[in-house]
PDB file of C-alpha atoms in Angstrom:
ATOM      1  CA  GLN A  30      32.171  97.833  38.860  1.00  0.00           C
ATOM      2  CA  VAL A  31      32.496  93.837  37.942  1.00  0.00           C
ATOM      3  CA  GLN A  32      35.884  92.084  36.791  1.00  0.00           C
ATOM      4  CA  LEU A  33      34.942  88.821  35.077  1.00  0.00           C
ATOM      5  CA  VAL A  34      38.034  85.994  34.501  1.00  0.00           C
ATOM      6  CA  GLU A  35      37.080  83.620  32.411  1.00  0.00           C
ATOM      7  CA  SER A  36      39.038  79.773  32.352  1.00  0.00           C
ATOM      8  CA  GLY A  37      38.313  76.467  31.600  1.00  0.00           C
ATOM      9  CA  GLY A  38      39.097  76.584  28.134  1.00  0.00           C
ATOM     10  CA  GLY A  39      41.274  74.322  25.584  1.00  0.00           C
ATOM     11  CA  LEU A  40      41.630  71.596  22.789  1.00  0.00           C
ATOM     12  CA  VAL A  41      38.686  68.751  23.157  1.00  0.00           C
ATOM     13  CA  GLN A  42      38.039  66.029  20.502  1.00  0.00           C
ATOM     14  CA  ALA A  43      34.301  66.300  19.300  1.00  0.00           C
ATOM     15  CA  GLY A  44      31.994  64.374  21.597  1.00  0.00           C
ATOM     16  CA  GLY A  45      34.070  65.386  24.873  1.00  0.00           C
ATOM     17  CA  SER A  46      33.425  67.796  27.512  1.00  0.00           C
ATOM     18  CA  LEU A  47      34.729  71.120  28.954  1.00  0.00           C
ATOM     19  CA  ARG A  48      33.462  72.967  32.109  1.00  0.00           C
ATOM     20  CA  LEU A  49      34.337  77.026  31.653  1.00  0.00           C
ATOM     21  CA  SER A  50      34.513  79.161  35.008  1.00  0.00           C
ATOM     22  CA  CYS A  51      34.050  82.714  34.856  1.00  0.00           C
ATOM     23  CA  ALA A  52      35.158  84.290  38.471  1.00  0.00           C
ATOM     24  CA  ALA A  53      33.691  87.189  38.934  1.00  0.00           C
ATOM     25  CA  SER A  54      35.115  90.373  41.623  1.00  0.00           C
ATOM     26  CA  GLY A  55      33.497  93.660  42.739  1.00  0.00           C
ATOM     27  CA  HIS A  56      29.554  94.038  42.913  1.00  0.00           C
ATOM     28  CA  THR A  57      28.323  90.329  41.755  1.00  0.00           C
ATOM     29  CA  MET A  58      24.869  90.581  41.897  1.00  0.00           C
ATOM     30  CA  TYR A  59      24.253  90.503  38.063  1.00  0.00           C
ATOM     31  CA  ASN A  60      22.544  88.399  35.695  1.00  0.00           C
ATOM     32  CA  MET A  61      25.098  86.611  33.629  1.00  0.00           C
ATOM     33  CA  GLY A  62      25.734  85.297  30.277  1.00  0.00           C
ATOM     34  CA  TRP A  63      27.991  83.262  28.072  1.00  0.00           C
ATOM     35  CA  PHE A  64      28.926  84.357  24.567  1.00  0.00           C
ATOM     36  CA  ARG A  65      31.192  82.944  21.890  1.00  0.00           C
ATOM     37  CA  GLN A  66      32.958  84.400  18.803  1.00  0.00           C
ATOM     38  CA  ALA A  67      34.293  82.261  15.938  1.00  0.00           C
ATOM     39  CA  PRO A  68      36.884  83.813  13.659  1.00  0.00           C
ATOM     40  CA  GLY A  69      35.335  86.128  11.068  1.00  0.00           C
ATOM     41  CA  LYS A  70      31.926  85.932  12.747  1.00  0.00           C
ATOM     42  CA  GLU A  71      30.218  88.119  15.073  1.00  0.00           C
ATOM     43  CA  ARG A  72      30.059  87.289  19.017  1.00  0.00           C
ATOM     44  CA  GLU A  73      26.918  85.297  19.443  1.00  0.00           C
ATOM     45  CA  PHE A  74      24.840  84.681  22.349  1.00  0.00           C
ATOM     46  CA  VAL A  75      25.210  81.233  23.959  1.00  0.00           C
ATOM     47  CA  ALA A  76      23.506  81.237  27.373  1.00  0.00           C
ATOM     48  CA  ALA A  77      22.359  83.321  30.318  1.00  0.00           C
ATOM     49  CA  ILE A  78      21.324  82.863  33.969  1.00  0.00           C
ATOM     50  CA  ARG A  79      19.445  85.050  36.523  1.00  0.00           C
ATOM     51  CA  TRP A  80      21.398  87.009  38.906  1.00  0.00           C
ATOM     52  CA  SER A  81      19.578  84.502  41.719  1.00  0.00           C
ATOM     53  CA  GLY A  82      20.147  81.464  39.877  1.00  0.00           C
ATOM     54  CA  GLY A  83      17.271  79.064  38.798  1.00  0.00           C
ATOM     55  CA  THR A  84      16.166  80.450  35.616  1.00  0.00           C
ATOM     56  CA  SER A  85      18.167  80.130  32.398  1.00  0.00           C
ATOM     57  CA  TYR A  86      17.909  80.489  29.076  1.00  0.00           C
ATOM     58  CA  TYR A  87      19.928  79.192  25.978  1.00  0.00           C
ATOM     59  CA  VAL A  88      20.560  79.699  22.265  1.00  0.00           C
ATOM     60  CA  ASP A  89      18.958  76.753  20.051  1.00  0.00           C
ATOM     61  CA  SER A  90      22.294  75.143  19.046  1.00  0.00           C
ATOM     62  CA  VAL A  91      23.163  74.593  22.280  1.00  0.00           C
ATOM     63  CA  LYS A  92      20.124  73.292  24.125  1.00  0.00           C
ATOM     64  CA  GLY A  93      20.544  69.829  25.564  1.00  0.00           C
ATOM     65  CA  ARG A  94      24.226  70.157  25.381  1.00  0.00           C
ATOM     66  CA  PHE A  95      25.212  73.130  27.326  1.00  0.00           C
ATOM     67  CA  ILE A  96      24.355  73.578  31.340  1.00  0.00           C
ATOM     68  CA  ILE A  97      24.914  77.316  32.654  1.00  0.00           C
ATOM     69  CA  SER A  98      25.063  77.989  36.325  1.00  0.00           C
ATOM     70  CA  ARG A  99      26.678  79.796  39.030  1.00  0.00           C
ATOM     71  CA  ASP A 100      27.717  79.592  42.543  1.00  0.00           C
ATOM     72  CA  ASN A 101      27.143  82.985  43.965  1.00  0.00           C
ATOM     73  CA  ALA A 102      29.032  81.906  47.447  1.00  0.00           C
ATOM     74  CA  LYS A 103      31.946  81.612  45.131  1.00  0.00           C
ATOM     75  CA  ASN A 104      30.909  84.632  42.458  1.00  0.00           C
ATOM     76  CA  THR A 105      31.760  82.192  39.978  1.00  0.00           C
ATOM     77  CA  ALA A 106      29.534  81.353  36.923  1.00  0.00           C
ATOM     78  CA  TYR A 107      29.752  78.122  34.942  1.00  0.00           C
ATOM     79  CA  LEU A 108      29.486  76.944  31.669  1.00  0.00           C
ATOM     80  CA  GLU A 109      29.451  72.942  31.124  1.00  0.00           C
ATOM     81  CA  MET A 110      29.792  71.880  27.750  1.00  0.00           C
ATOM     82  CA  ASN A 111      29.041  68.282  26.437  1.00  0.00           C
ATOM     83  CA  SER A 112      28.943  66.458  23.384  1.00  0.00           C
ATOM     84  CA  LEU A 113      30.855  69.210  21.859  1.00  0.00           C
ATOM     85  CA  LYS A 114      31.010  69.534  17.842  1.00  0.00           C
ATOM     86  CA  PRO A 115      33.803  71.313  15.795  1.00  0.00           C
ATOM     87  CA  GLU A 116      31.333  74.271  15.127  1.00  0.00           C
ATOM     88  CA  ASP A 117      31.710  74.874  18.667  1.00  0.00           C
ATOM     89  CA  THR A 118      35.123  76.181  18.491  1.00  0.00           C
ATOM     90  CA  ALA A 119      35.214  80.099  19.491  1.00  0.00           C
ATOM     91  CA  VAL A 120      36.562  82.055  21.968  1.00  0.00           C
ATOM     92  CA  TYR A 121      34.119  82.151  24.729  1.00  0.00           C
ATOM     93  CA  TYR A 122      33.126  85.449  26.825  1.00  0.00           C
ATOM     94  CA  CYS A 123      31.610  85.657  29.723  1.00  0.00           C
ATOM     95  CA  ALA A 124      29.410  88.774  30.695  1.00  0.00           C
ATOM     96  CA  ALA A 125      27.186  90.710  33.403  1.00  0.00           C
ATOM     97  CA  GLY A 126      24.758  92.939  33.188  1.00  0.00           C
ATOM     98  CA  SER A 127      21.329  94.074  34.898  1.00  0.00           C
ATOM     99  CA  VAL A 128      18.766  92.990  31.906  1.00  0.00           C
ATOM    100  CA  PHE A 129      16.881  89.761  32.690  1.00  0.00           C
ATOM    101  CA  LEU A 130      17.991  86.697  30.488  1.00  0.00           C
ATOM    102  CA  ALA A 131      19.689  89.364  27.721  1.00  0.00           C
ATOM    103  CA  THR A 132      20.438  87.962  24.699  1.00  0.00           C
ATOM    104  CA  THR A 133      22.264  90.653  23.034  1.00  0.00           C
ATOM    105  CA  THR A 134      25.815  91.957  23.389  1.00  0.00           C
ATOM    106  CA  ALA A 135      24.736  95.584  24.047  1.00  0.00           C
ATOM    107  CA  GLU A 136      22.411  94.020  27.153  1.00  0.00           C
ATOM    108  CA  TYR A 137      25.690  93.549  29.086  1.00  0.00           C
ATOM    109  CA  ASP A 138      28.167  95.769  30.890  1.00  0.00           C
ATOM    110  CA  PHE A 139      31.206  93.999  31.978  1.00  0.00           C
ATOM    111  CA  TRP A 140      33.086  91.116  29.892  1.00  0.00           C
ATOM    112  CA  GLY A 141      36.069  89.092  30.728  1.00  0.00           C
ATOM    113  CA  GLN A 142      38.725  88.578  28.280  1.00  0.00           C
ATOM    114  CA  GLY A 143      37.551  85.119  26.897  1.00  0.00           C
ATOM    115  CA  THR A 144      38.947  81.694  26.988  1.00  0.00           C
ATOM    116  CA  GLN A 145      39.819  79.679  23.437  1.00  0.00           C
ATOM    117  CA  VAL A 146      37.997  76.211  22.948  1.00  0.00           C
ATOM    118  CA  THR A 147      38.699  74.221  20.027  1.00  0.00           C
ATOM    119  CA  VAL A 148      36.863  71.289  19.240  1.00  0.00           C
ATOM    120  CA  PHE A 149      38.749  68.852  16.544  1.00  0.00           C
ATOM    121  CA  SER A 150      37.242  65.645  14.823  1.00  0.00           C
TER     122      SER A 150
END
């Protein structure tokens, strides 16, 4: 069993940056992913990283702006978000699972409660 707790969300002006954190407890050697869900929309994949780090994958809309990373010594995954746009506004969720670089919600077994990111212009 894995428990995930996100933090770091907030209100930021367009062009600004935020860093989200996802603290994991329990068995933590899972592949990690970040998803987001805007009001009235389905939860969408943002980024994923292998359990050992080093290999990552991004949705096209965030490539070059977001960076996913992890520190296994701290049992924490991160999502650094730069050059934020109003369309990045959503609740951001971290997830853990066994599938390598999974991009769908069904492929993840554990979820955090989410953290709100609001980007204003």
